[in-house]
Amino acid sequence: MKKLKPATYKKWAKLAQKELRGKSVEDLVRNYGELNVRPAYFSKDTPKTTSSDMPGVAPFTRGIRASMYANRPWTIRQYAGFSNAKESNEFYRAGLEAGQKGLSIAFDLATHRGYDSDHARVTGDVGKAGVAIDSVEDMKELFNNIPLDEMSVSMTMNGAVIPTLAMFIVAAQEQGVKTEQLSGTIQNDILKEFMVRNTYIYPPKPSMRIVGDIIAFTAEKMPKFNSVSISGYHMHEAGASAVQELAFTLADGMEYVRLAQKNGLNIDDFAPRLSFFFGIGMNFFVEIAKLRAARFLWANIMDDLGAKNPKSKMLRTHCQTSGVSLTEQDPYNNIVRTAFEAMSAVLGGTQSLHTNSFDEAIALPTDFSSRIARNTQLIMQHETGVADVVDPLAGSYYIENLTEQLIAQAGEIIEQVEQNGGMTKAVIEGLPKRQIEEAAALRQTRVDKGEDVIVGVNRFVLPQEEELITRKIDNEKVRKEQIAKIKKLKKSRNQAQVDEALTALKECAAMNEGNLLEAAILAAKSRATLGEISLAMEDVFSRFSAKPEVISGVYDEQYKDDPQYIELEKRIVDFEKKRGKKPSIFIAKMGQDGHDRGAKIIATAFADMGFLVHFGALFETAKEVANHVKEMEVDAVGVSSLTAGHKVLVPELIDCLKKYNLDNVQVIVGGVIPADDYQFLFDKGVSEIFGPGTNVLEAAFSVLNRIEGRLSNK
C-alpha cells in the first residue's frame, strides 16, 4: 500500500493538538469528536495555512473555481423516487419544469439489495422510499421524455450498482444517446455501506472489485460521468461528528484511488471524475468549515498519491441537508432548519445541493413540501446575494480557526488509519462503525437530557400537534404491477440469450478477468432482470451478512447521577428479583432497511439500563423475527421502521406471534411513521409507537410499564 509523503503528515502534525499525540486511533476518533469553540476570536487565532489561499488554485480551500457561483451557480438537485417508474418520471419532469437543474434518483430498497420485486424477502419494500426498478423497461420508463444527452443524472446506488448502471446505459442507448454523452454520478461507494448504511450485497473484497471495474469502464467510455461519489452523508446521518465524517470519507476516497491505481489506471485519467457527498447539519459555521477543510485535505492527499492534473486535486461535492435533524414534532420548523443548512452548504462552496422536505421525518415528501424545499434553493440563488462573492466568510477569525481545527483533527485520524493498514482494514475490523455509533449515542443522551436544545422536541413543545397531509404509497398495488411486468418481460424475451449473457457474467466474476459492468450491459440488453444479474454475481461472490454488535456504557456514564435513570435501574433490579430474570427485548430490523442508527441507540440505552437486549440481524423476515422471539422467550419485540414498510411487516410479525401463542409479547414500533397510521398499528396489536425525537429514557419507562402489565393495550 502506497504511503503518503511524510511531509504531509508533518504539516498535519504541527496543527494537531499536542495532548492527543501518541494515542491510538480509537482514542483519536473518540476525543476528536468535539471542536474547541471559544466565545471570541481574534487575528492571532487565524492561521495562514488557509486564509491566504486563492480560490480556484490548489489546495482549493476557498473554492474549486476562481469565480465560483458568480460564474455558475450550484446545481439544484432534488433526491427523489417512489412507487413505480411512471409516477417517479412524472414527479421528475414537474421538478425540472419548476427550476430543478439535475436529477437525483432514489431507488427502493429491494432494488438496492439486488432483489426483483417478486422476491419473498421484499414484500414490504417495493416502491417504498424509492422507485422500483426490475429491468431496462423500467429504466426506460423512468427517463421517458427526459433527454439523457442533456440531463445530469445522479444515482444513489452501491449494492446493486452493476445492474443499475448497466440498465441506465442501455436505456440511454435505446433512447439514441451514446454512452460517452452521459453525464452525472453513480455513488458506487461500498466502504461506507459496511460502516453505516448497510445496503451491501457482496463481501468487501468482491465489492471493491466492482468499484474498480466501474471506475475503469467509465474512465475509458464515459468521460463526463463521475464514477464514484464518496459519501460522508450517510456517516453524518448515522451520527458521526463533523471530524469523523470528514476523516473517514477522505480515507475512503484514498482507498478507491489506490484500488484504481492497482488496476493499472493512471491517477489523472480517472481522478478528475471522482466526486464527494457530504451531509450538512445544524452547526452552521462548523459545516461551512468542514467543506473548506475537505478541499484542503483532499488536494494534499492527491498530491501525495501522485496527481499532477489540478482537476485531480479538486474536491467536487454534492451536499444534502440533514435528514436526522428533521423532527416529527412541530414539523414546519424543519423548513427553517433546512434553509439554514442549505445556506451553510452554499457558503462552504458545494457544487450541487439537495434540500430535504419538511415532512421527511414522517413520510415521503408531497408535491407541496417538495416545492418548498426546491424554492428554498431558488430563493438563495436569486434573492440573497450569496452567489455574488467567492467564499464570503474567508478571513473570518472563527471560520479560519474552525477550518484549521478540522484539518488538524481529521488529518490526524487519517494518518492513524493509514498507519494501521488503511480504510478497508479499518472497515473490516469495525472501527469506524463502532466510533460513529458511540458518537450517535452520546448525541442522543445530550438531546434527551436537554443539553442540546431541539425546538419543538425538548423545548418549546406544542401542546397539540397539527394534522399533516402525507404522501401514501400503496405498496401492495405497486408490487403487483411490478410482478406483472416481470412476468410479461420473461415471456417476451429470448431466454437462450439471457442464459448465455448471465453465464458470461458468472464466468467474468469467477475468473477475475474482464469487466463486470461490460458483461452486465450485455445481460441487461438481453432483458435479464436486476435480480438475475445480481444473483449471477452472488452465486460466485456469496451474499454478505454482518454480525450485529452493540456498544455499551454510554448511557451509564452520561446518566450516572440522574434520578430518573437511577429509579429505572432500581425498578429493573426489583423486576429481576421478583421474576427471576431481567425484562427482555428483541430489537428487530425487518425488510431491506439497513439504517440502524435508531435501533442501535435503543439497544445501547436499554442494555445500559439493565434490560436483557437481543439485537437481531439486518434484513430479516417477520417469520424469522418471530422464531427468535419464541426461542429467546423475550417479553417484548421492538421493530425499527424507517422506510414505510410498517403497514405490511408489523402485521405479518403479529400474525406470526399469534400462531406461536405469543400474544403476551409486547410489540413496540419506532421510526418514521405517519401519525394517521398509528391507529392502524394499534388495532393490529402494537402496544407503543415511538417516533423520531422520542426521549429514550421515557421510552424505556413505557416499555417496562408494558412488560409489567401496568398499562392496558390501546
XYZ file of C-alpha atoms in Angstrom:
714
model
C 0.000 0.000 0.000
C 1.440 3.345 -1.024
C 2.046 5.624 1.948
C 1.543 9.358 1.918
C 4.642 11.517 1.928
C 5.970 12.240 5.429
C 5.919 15.953 4.637
C 2.137 15.960 4.619
C 1.998 14.216 7.962
C 4.373 16.761 9.454
C 2.114 19.531 8.220
C -0.925 17.927 9.855
C 1.027 17.025 12.971
C 2.009 20.660 13.581
C -1.646 21.588 13.509
C -2.828 18.710 15.716
C -3.404 19.169 19.432
C -0.351 18.119 21.451
C -2.293 16.318 24.170
C -3.501 13.702 21.693
C -0.063 12.859 20.372
C 0.735 9.133 20.559
C -2.792 7.937 21.300
C -4.440 5.072 19.461
C -6.735 5.633 16.516
C -9.734 4.686 18.714
C -8.766 7.379 21.222
C -8.275 9.878 18.429
C -11.666 9.231 16.873
C -13.357 9.403 20.257
C -11.601 12.535 21.518
C -11.592 14.420 18.237
C -15.387 14.429 18.048
C -15.723 17.868 19.645
C -14.107 21.052 18.393
C -12.669 23.665 20.700
C -15.023 26.653 20.453
C -14.450 29.859 22.416
C -16.722 32.902 22.880
C -14.474 35.249 20.879
C -11.772 35.059 18.195
C -9.040 37.486 17.183
C -6.476 37.892 14.415
C -3.935 35.747 16.270
C -6.411 32.832 16.021
C -6.385 32.944 12.218
C -3.947 30.503 10.585
C -2.017 31.477 7.498
C -2.402 27.974 6.073
C -5.880 28.574 4.648
C -6.912 32.239 4.864
C -4.373 33.335 2.234
C -5.369 30.668 -0.317
C -6.604 31.755 -3.729
C -9.935 30.353 -4.963
C -9.563 28.126 -7.983
C -5.969 27.239 -7.098
C -4.744 24.207 -5.121
C -5.405 23.419 -2.300
C -8.809 24.954 -3.201
C -9.743 25.845 0.388
C -11.657 28.851 -0.885
C -13.349 27.023 -3.742
C -12.540 24.907 -6.776
C -13.190 27.696 -9.290
C -11.860 31.236 -9.269
C -15.288 32.787 -9.778
C -17.425 30.082 -8.107
C -21.162 30.895 -8.182
C -20.692 34.324 -9.770
C -19.962 32.456 -12.985
C -22.148 29.375 -12.477
C -24.483 28.731 -9.526
C -24.558 25.383 -7.797
C -26.798 22.711 -9.370
C -30.200 22.348 -7.733
C -30.913 18.638 -7.324
C -33.837 17.038 -5.524
C -33.241 13.433 -4.460
C -36.485 11.641 -5.170
C -38.103 8.426 -6.274
C -41.141 6.470 -5.175
C -43.685 3.924 -6.300
C -43.127 2.907 -9.917
C -41.119 4.363 -12.797
C -44.120 6.099 -14.368
C -45.049 8.076 -11.224
C -41.443 8.984 -10.493
C -40.957 10.153 -14.085
C -43.944 12.493 -13.767
C -42.523 13.852 -10.485
C -39.084 14.451 -12.061
C -40.479 16.253 -15.089
C -42.584 18.528 -12.882
C -39.484 19.391 -10.833
C -37.422 20.156 -13.934
C -40.129 22.458 -15.247
C -40.157 24.253 -11.852
C -36.447 25.111 -11.892
C -34.628 21.959 -10.833
C -31.414 21.509 -12.851
C -30.384 17.896 -12.291
C -31.921 14.573 -11.289
C -31.020 12.569 -8.184
C -32.618 9.141 -8.264
C -33.751 7.312 -5.131
C -34.267 3.581 -5.640
C -36.379 1.387 -3.406
C -34.636 -0.970 -1.002
C -35.483 -4.073 -2.985
C -33.506 -2.583 -5.880
C -30.643 -1.517 -3.594
C -30.281 -5.024 -2.251
C -30.374 -6.718 -5.661
C -33.831 -8.293 -5.432
C -36.565 -8.246 -8.048
C -39.957 -7.057 -6.842
C -41.327 -10.609 -6.832
C -38.798 -11.871 -4.266
C -40.270 -13.172 -0.989
C -37.909 -11.059 1.165
C -39.131 -7.692 -0.167
C -42.890 -7.819 0.353
C -42.913 -4.583 2.376
C -40.198 -2.706 0.481
C -41.316 -2.435 -3.144
C -41.872 1.180 -4.193
C -41.246 2.473 -0.670
C -38.512 5.071 -0.021
C -37.585 4.953 -3.694
C -38.596 3.772 -7.140
C -38.786 0.084 -8.035
C -36.524 -0.906 -10.944
C -36.568 -4.508 -12.146
C -35.478 -4.217 -15.781
C -34.334 -1.993 -18.635
C -38.008 -1.397 -19.420
C -38.489 0.218 -16.002
C -35.372 2.333 -16.528
C -36.596 3.498 -19.936
C -39.933 4.484 -18.421
C -38.144 6.307 -15.583
C -36.431 8.619 -18.089
C -39.237 8.875 -20.623
C -39.119 12.299 -22.345
C -36.032 13.276 -20.321
C -33.116 13.694 -22.774
C -30.181 11.855 -21.217
C -27.682 13.586 -23.500
C -28.674 16.895 -21.879
C -29.604 15.944 -18.293
C -27.116 15.241 -15.493
C -28.341 12.207 -13.540
C -27.120 11.266 -10.071
C -27.932 7.779 -8.791
C -27.546 6.758 -5.166
C -26.683 3.112 -5.640
C -23.991 0.896 -4.136
C -25.071 -2.709 -3.584
C -26.749 -3.366 -6.940
C -24.593 -0.780 -8.668
C -23.599 -3.079 -11.560
C -27.118 -3.927 -12.859
C -28.444 -0.438 -12.117
C -25.708 1.368 -14.056
C -25.872 -1.230 -16.827
C -29.613 -0.654 -17.245
C -29.133 3.121 -17.227
C -26.561 2.832 -20.026
C -28.783 0.517 -22.087
C -31.839 2.755 -21.552
C -29.823 5.722 -22.816
C -28.570 3.788 -25.840
C -32.119 2.799 -26.736
C -33.084 6.460 -26.352
C -30.450 7.192 -29.009
C -27.848 8.607 -26.608
C -24.237 7.477 -26.891
C -22.545 6.198 -23.747
C -19.848 8.887 -23.937
C -22.542 11.592 -23.871
C -23.898 10.560 -20.459
C -23.197 12.900 -17.559
C -23.933 12.522 -13.872
C -22.786 10.432 -10.946
C -23.121 6.901 -9.631
C -22.432 6.694 -5.907
C -20.520 3.385 -6.048
C -19.151 3.901 -2.507
C -19.306 0.484 -0.889
C -16.965 1.058 2.063
C -19.415 3.386 3.796
C -22.164 0.793 3.320
C -20.235 -1.588 5.565
C -19.852 1.252 8.081
C -23.307 2.784 8.331
C -25.976 2.346 5.654
C -25.791 -1.420 5.134
C -27.221 -1.704 1.611
C -24.374 -4.004 0.613
C -24.812 -7.323 -1.173
C -21.410 -8.960 -1.553
C -18.447 -9.255 0.861
C -15.881 -6.409 0.973
C -13.282 -7.889 -1.393
C -15.537 -8.588 -4.426
C -17.426 -5.373 -3.657
C -14.182 -3.451 -4.069
C -13.582 -5.224 -7.380
C -16.948 -3.910 -8.551
C -15.916 -0.362 -7.612
C -12.693 -0.781 -9.594
C -14.439 -2.169 -12.679
C -16.848 0.783 -12.753
C -14.007 3.290 -12.397
C -12.158 1.574 -15.259
C -15.201 1.389 -17.571
C -16.263 4.991 -17.039
C -12.692 6.326 -17.344
C -12.500 4.767 -20.805
C -16.050 5.139 -22.108
C -17.931 7.764 -20.036
C -15.625 10.822 -19.787
C -18.380 13.116 -18.500
C -19.624 10.721 -15.831
C -18.491 10.619 -12.175
C -17.581 7.024 -11.358
C -17.610 7.323 -7.548
C -19.386 9.681 -5.181
C -17.524 9.216 -1.917
C -20.191 9.688 0.700
C -19.882 11.186 4.135
C -23.605 11.932 4.141
C -24.632 8.524 5.426
C -21.996 8.718 8.163
C -23.486 12.075 9.144
C -26.962 10.552 9.230
C -25.700 7.650 11.340
C -24.453 10.098 13.971
C -20.831 10.814 13.015
C -19.296 14.044 14.252
C -18.042 16.530 11.652
C -14.483 15.337 12.260
C -15.399 11.661 11.881
C -17.386 12.310 8.703
C -14.519 14.299 7.211
C -11.747 11.866 8.150
C -13.467 8.611 7.244
C -14.848 9.979 3.959
C -11.458 11.140 2.732
C -9.864 7.891 3.905
C -12.458 6.007 1.818
C -11.525 8.175 -1.153
C -7.853 7.310 -0.745
C -8.731 3.618 -0.796
C -10.640 3.942 -4.076
C -7.797 5.874 -5.687
C -5.302 3.195 -4.682
C -7.638 0.492 -5.998
C -7.782 2.135 -9.424
C -4.005 2.615 -9.455
C -3.534 -1.030 -8.519
C -5.716 -1.939 -11.513
C -3.308 -0.082 -13.792
C -5.113 3.235 -14.214
C -3.185 6.485 -14.279
C -4.434 8.699 -11.461
C -5.017 11.695 -13.728
C -7.130 9.583 -16.099
C -9.861 8.955 -13.520
C -9.396 11.278 -10.517
C -10.985 14.353 -12.167
C -14.264 12.380 -12.262
C -14.302 11.451 -8.573
C -16.829 13.368 -6.518
C -17.909 13.606 -2.887
C -21.187 13.795 -0.978
C -21.458 15.409 2.456
C -24.295 15.810 4.921
C -24.945 19.305 6.248
C -26.208 19.594 9.799
C -27.327 22.362 12.111
C -23.928 23.534 13.417
C -23.868 26.359 10.896
C -20.240 27.507 10.991
C -18.734 24.047 11.544
C -20.440 22.744 8.390
C -19.033 25.645 6.348
C -15.551 24.977 7.707
C -15.951 21.232 7.054
C -16.250 21.736 3.301
C -13.305 24.148 3.245
C -11.168 21.685 5.237
C -12.212 18.811 2.963
C -10.890 20.610 -0.114
C -7.586 21.463 1.590
C -7.015 17.903 2.780
C -8.023 16.233 -0.489
C -5.710 18.435 -2.572
C -2.792 17.445 -0.334
C -3.773 13.766 -0.351
C -3.996 13.654 -4.145
C -0.691 15.449 -4.476
C 0.906 12.774 -2.299
C -0.738 9.998 -4.311
C 0.880 11.303 -7.489
C -1.739 13.506 -9.129
C -0.373 16.157 -11.494
C -3.532 17.488 -13.114
C -5.039 20.298 -10.958
C -8.513 18.865 -11.681
C -7.459 15.620 -9.968
C -6.829 17.608 -6.788
C -10.204 19.371 -6.759
C -12.704 18.040 -4.255
C -16.031 18.474 -6.021
C -19.007 17.773 -3.805
C -22.745 17.391 -3.700
C -24.388 18.178 -0.369
C -27.708 17.301 1.202
C -29.308 18.927 4.190
C -29.555 16.650 7.200
C -32.345 14.116 7.438
C -31.565 13.312 11.059
C -32.078 16.955 12.088
C -35.676 16.818 10.844
C -38.249 16.273 13.568
C -41.642 14.603 13.599
C -42.779 17.096 16.236
C -43.762 20.594 15.030
C -42.560 19.665 11.516
C -42.875 23.127 9.944
C -39.777 24.027 11.963
C -37.948 21.757 9.537
C -38.375 24.351 6.785
C -36.248 26.749 8.837
C -33.694 24.076 9.716
C -33.295 23.098 6.065
C -32.866 26.711 4.973
C -30.033 27.289 7.463
C -28.354 24.024 6.467
C -28.668 24.871 2.785
C -27.096 28.277 3.364
C -24.253 26.593 5.231
C -23.574 24.280 2.268
C -23.555 27.187 -0.156
C -21.249 29.329 1.996
C -18.995 26.275 2.239
C -18.764 26.048 -1.554
C -20.790 22.999 -2.642
C -21.209 22.219 -6.362
C -24.738 20.862 -6.076
C -27.347 20.659 -3.351
C -30.454 18.767 -2.292
C -32.751 20.357 0.271
C -34.896 17.973 2.309
C -38.639 18.432 2.510
C -40.077 19.333 5.910
C -42.228 16.184 6.163
C -39.480 13.609 5.570
C -39.275 12.640 9.259
C -42.855 11.418 8.843
C -43.295 10.128 5.302
C -42.198 10.550 1.699
C -42.399 14.202 0.606
C -45.536 15.535 -1.027
C -45.600 17.827 -4.066
C -46.300 20.713 -1.660
C -43.344 20.035 0.633
C -41.024 19.340 -2.327
C -41.894 22.715 -3.842
C -40.920 24.492 -0.615
C -37.646 22.559 -0.475
C -36.818 23.372 -4.098
C -37.808 27.050 -3.722
C -35.509 27.336 -0.708
C -32.608 26.970 -3.133
C -34.124 29.195 -5.811
C -34.607 31.968 -3.249
C -30.999 31.603 -2.115
C -29.724 31.799 -5.687
C -31.837 34.713 -6.813
C -32.710 36.795 -3.743
C -29.984 36.614 -1.073
C -26.817 37.654 -2.905
C -24.807 34.719 -1.517
C -23.783 33.706 -5.044
C -22.137 37.049 -5.805
C -18.884 36.615 -3.864
C -16.403 33.729 -3.693
C -16.035 32.243 -0.190
C -17.610 35.278 1.536
C -16.594 34.136 5.041
C -12.896 33.758 4.180
C -10.742 35.637 6.684
C -13.299 35.319 9.467
C -11.269 34.623 12.598
C -13.775 31.991 13.672
C -14.210 30.244 10.290
C -10.484 30.075 9.656
C -9.832 28.690 13.129
C -12.539 26.040 12.713
C -11.136 25.128 9.299
C -7.695 24.693 10.838
C -9.032 22.528 13.671
C -10.897 20.290 11.248
C -7.824 19.935 9.031
C -5.706 19.033 12.041
C -8.083 16.612 13.702
C -9.299 14.839 10.557
C -5.752 14.728 9.220
C -4.504 13.076 12.392
C -7.203 10.386 12.201
C -6.409 9.727 8.532
C -2.747 9.329 9.412
C -3.528 6.859 12.177
C -5.869 4.850 9.929
C -3.110 4.715 7.318
C -0.546 3.539 9.826
C -2.947 0.800 10.939
C -3.340 -0.623 7.435
C -5.799 1.628 5.624
C -9.533 2.119 5.474
C -10.556 -1.275 4.112
C -8.847 -2.953 7.056
C -10.451 -0.464 9.463
C -13.904 -1.152 7.989
C -13.466 -4.927 8.198
C -12.382 -4.567 11.840
C -15.426 -2.367 12.538
C -13.541 0.622 13.965
C -15.399 3.453 12.145
C -18.785 1.790 12.748
C -18.217 1.477 16.500
C -16.999 5.023 16.894
C -19.826 6.525 14.844
C -22.357 4.569 16.910
C -20.761 5.881 20.095
C -20.961 9.468 18.791
C -24.637 8.928 17.892
C -25.449 7.575 21.356
C -23.657 10.472 23.047
C -25.567 12.955 20.910
C -28.873 11.279 21.832
C -28.102 11.500 25.554
C -27.479 15.240 25.207
C -30.831 15.683 23.461
C -32.686 13.518 25.979
C -31.181 15.455 28.895
C -31.970 18.807 27.265
C -28.317 19.794 26.964
C -28.780 20.133 23.188
C -31.992 22.061 22.575
C -34.270 20.875 19.748
C -37.122 23.349 19.338
C -40.471 21.599 19.441
C -38.947 18.382 20.784
C -37.317 19.006 24.165
C -38.054 22.747 24.478
C -40.937 24.978 23.314
C -43.125 21.932 22.696
C -46.582 22.340 21.145
C -49.457 21.288 23.428
C -51.040 19.557 20.426
C -49.626 18.717 17.005
C -51.407 19.730 13.810
C -52.557 17.030 11.433
C -50.284 16.789 8.407
C -51.192 15.520 4.943
C -48.579 12.977 3.838
C -47.859 11.027 0.670
C -49.204 7.478 0.643
C -47.768 4.615 -1.385
C -49.918 1.554 -1.991
C -47.123 -0.972 -1.602
C -49.282 -3.966 -2.493
C -50.550 -2.311 -5.690
C -47.042 -1.313 -6.809
C -45.674 -4.775 -6.104
C -48.446 -6.478 -8.078
C -47.803 -4.126 -11.020
C -44.069 -4.825 -10.927
C -44.590 -8.583 -10.719
C -46.922 -8.432 -13.727
C -44.282 -6.511 -15.699
C -41.601 -9.046 -14.768
C -43.811 -11.927 -15.948
C -44.549 -10.128 -19.222
C -40.856 -9.427 -19.775
C -39.819 -13.026 -19.178
C -42.435 -14.310 -21.627
C -41.334 -11.973 -24.427
C -37.526 -12.216 -24.161
C -35.146 -14.697 -25.780
C -34.334 -16.918 -22.823
C -31.339 -18.521 -24.554
C -29.743 -15.082 -24.976
C -30.445 -14.273 -21.322
C -28.894 -17.540 -20.133
C -25.828 -17.008 -22.314
C -25.319 -13.456 -21.020
C -25.739 -14.463 -17.375
C -23.320 -17.369 -17.804
C -20.759 -14.980 -19.286
C -21.255 -12.645 -16.323
C -20.702 -15.517 -13.870
C -17.528 -16.516 -15.675
C -16.292 -12.923 -15.587
C -16.866 -12.874 -11.833
C -15.345 -16.301 -11.200
C -12.273 -15.935 -13.399
C -11.486 -12.446 -12.097
C -10.985 -11.389 -15.697
C -12.828 -8.887 -17.835
C -15.069 -6.054 -16.696
C -18.224 -6.869 -14.710
C -20.080 -3.754 -15.875
C -19.377 -4.574 -19.531
C -20.698 -8.107 -19.032
C -23.779 -6.810 -17.186
C -24.604 -4.390 -20.015
C -24.920 -7.353 -22.383
C -27.144 -9.126 -19.844
C -29.341 -6.036 -19.437
C -29.685 -5.712 -23.219
C -30.946 -9.274 -23.386
C -33.559 -8.261 -20.760
C -32.109 -10.101 -17.785
C -33.684 -8.588 -14.674
C -31.853 -6.712 -11.954
C -32.339 -9.636 -9.584
C -30.999 -12.140 -12.120
C -27.865 -10.062 -12.776
C -27.275 -9.636 -9.041
C -27.845 -13.335 -8.375
C -25.376 -14.324 -11.100
C -22.641 -12.468 -9.209
C -23.939 -13.659 -5.840
C -23.521 -17.266 -6.988
C -19.806 -16.528 -7.272
C -19.196 -13.892 -4.585
C -21.820 -15.012 -1.985
C -24.131 -12.620 -0.073
C -22.573 -10.822 2.875
C -24.164 -10.879 6.328
C -22.758 -8.645 9.064
C -22.533 -9.786 12.668
C -24.647 -7.420 14.811
C -22.744 -5.678 17.615
C -23.953 -3.162 20.183
C -21.734 -0.759 22.123
C -22.254 -0.272 25.866
C -21.529 2.135 28.690
C -22.544 5.419 27.051
C -25.844 5.849 28.911
C -24.402 4.608 32.200
C -21.700 7.263 32.009
C -23.950 10.131 30.919
C -26.842 9.343 33.296
C -24.963 8.053 36.356
C -26.320 10.836 38.629
C -29.747 11.240 37.016
C -32.611 10.486 39.495
C -34.969 9.104 36.832
C -32.271 6.850 35.417
C -31.455 5.562 38.899
C -35.166 4.948 39.528
C -35.467 2.954 36.299
C -32.413 0.849 37.153
C -33.916 0.119 40.593
C -37.222 -0.967 39.050
C -35.386 -3.328 36.711
C -33.459 -4.824 39.649
C -36.763 -5.297 41.527
C -38.274 -6.900 38.413
C -35.412 -9.395 38.270
C -35.770 -10.242 41.972
C -39.494 -10.900 41.623
C -39.459 -12.798 38.334
C -36.035 -14.383 38.371
C -34.972 -12.738 35.124
C -34.382 -9.333 33.627
C -37.039 -7.711 31.435
C -36.003 -8.694 27.918
C -36.466 -7.210 24.469
C -35.566 -8.299 20.945
C -34.672 -5.384 18.635
C -35.663 -6.253 15.065
C -34.862 -4.802 11.646
C -37.260 -6.342 9.146
C -37.288 -5.916 5.391
C -34.378 -4.419 3.472
C -33.937 -1.250 5.548
C -30.320 -1.135 6.696
C -30.491 2.188 8.544
C -29.908 1.038 12.108
C -28.923 4.203 13.992
C -32.161 4.389 15.996
C -32.221 0.652 16.681
C -28.606 0.685 17.865
C -29.244 3.668 20.181
C -32.239 1.915 21.748
C -30.273 -1.316 22.140
C -27.334 0.518 23.743
C -29.515 2.528 26.103
C -31.783 -0.343 27.196
C -28.812 -2.641 27.818
C -27.099 0.018 29.947
C -30.314 0.490 31.932
C -30.457 -3.214 32.797
C -32.742 -4.773 30.174
C -31.623 -8.013 28.582
C -31.276 -6.902 24.959
C -31.030 -9.141 21.905
C -30.173 -7.351 18.652
C -31.265 -9.196 15.545
C -29.524 -9.430 12.203
C -30.437 -6.939 9.498
C -32.884 -7.743 6.696
C -34.935 -10.413 8.465
C -38.460 -11.506 7.593
C -41.374 -11.372 10.036
C -41.267 -15.156 10.407
C -37.544 -15.124 11.202
C -38.061 -12.465 13.891
C -40.982 -14.408 15.383
C -38.777 -17.513 15.575
C -36.146 -15.551 17.518
C -38.791 -14.203 19.885
C -40.054 -17.724 20.508
C -36.580 -19.206 21.069
C -35.380 -16.417 23.350
C -38.660 -16.103 25.287
C -38.408 -12.317 25.387
C -41.020 -10.030 26.928
C -41.107 -7.531 24.075
C -40.025 -7.076 20.478
C -39.016 -3.636 19.246
C -39.389 -3.069 15.496
C -37.398 -0.256 13.894
C -39.014 1.027 10.690
C -37.666 3.948 8.666
C -38.809 3.176 5.135
C -42.594 2.919 5.298
C -42.776 -0.877 5.437
C -44.544 -0.871 8.811
C -48.079 -1.443 7.498
C -47.014 -4.705 5.862
C -44.218 -6.065 8.047
C -45.578 -5.337 11.538
C -48.963 -7.052 10.982
C -47.072 -10.016 9.465
C -44.974 -10.249 12.627
C -48.002 -10.048 14.916
C -49.749 -12.806 12.936
C -46.645 -14.992 13.284
C -46.503 -14.369 17.035
C -50.167 -15.326 17.368
C -49.506 -18.619 15.583
C -46.859 -19.341 18.240
C -49.318 -18.351 21.029
C -47.104 -15.381 21.907
C -49.883 -12.800 22.175
C -48.440 -11.679 25.514
C -45.220 -10.412 23.889
C -45.376 -6.629 23.691
C -44.811 -5.294 20.152
C -43.184 -1.857 20.130
C -42.627 0.118 16.921
C -40.246 3.015 16.435
C -39.197 5.144 13.484
C -40.660 7.226 10.672
C -44.385 6.525 10.867
C -47.158 8.953 9.847
C -49.498 9.831 12.719
C -52.543 8.633 10.789
C -51.001 5.148 10.637
C -50.804 4.898 14.422
C -54.367 3.683 14.951
C -53.983 1.072 12.225
C -50.975 -0.357 14.082
C -52.680 -0.160 17.476
C -55.670 -2.019 16.026
C -53.311 -4.730 14.778
C -51.921 -5.221 18.292
C -48.993 -2.797 18.662
C -48.504 -1.636 22.266
C -46.393 1.505 21.831
C -45.179 3.668 18.933
C -42.166 5.958 19.280
C -41.484 8.471 16.520
C -38.317 10.463 15.784
C -37.307 12.681 18.700
C -38.681 10.349 21.380
C -36.838 10.639 24.694
C -35.096 7.281 25.140
C -35.429 7.257 28.928
C -39.162 7.930 28.689
C -39.451 5.154 26.100
C -37.713 2.748 28.479
C -40.202 3.552 31.263
C -43.103 2.969 28.838
C -41.725 -0.380 27.664
C -41.107 -1.528 31.232
C -44.645 -0.496 32.168
C -45.982 -2.588 29.303
C -43.909 -5.596 30.295
C -45.021 -5.304 33.893
C -48.620 -5.039 32.748
C -49.130 -1.604 34.312
C -50.913 -0.282 31.237
C -53.729 -1.810 29.236
C -53.277 -2.087 25.474
C -54.567 0.829 23.492
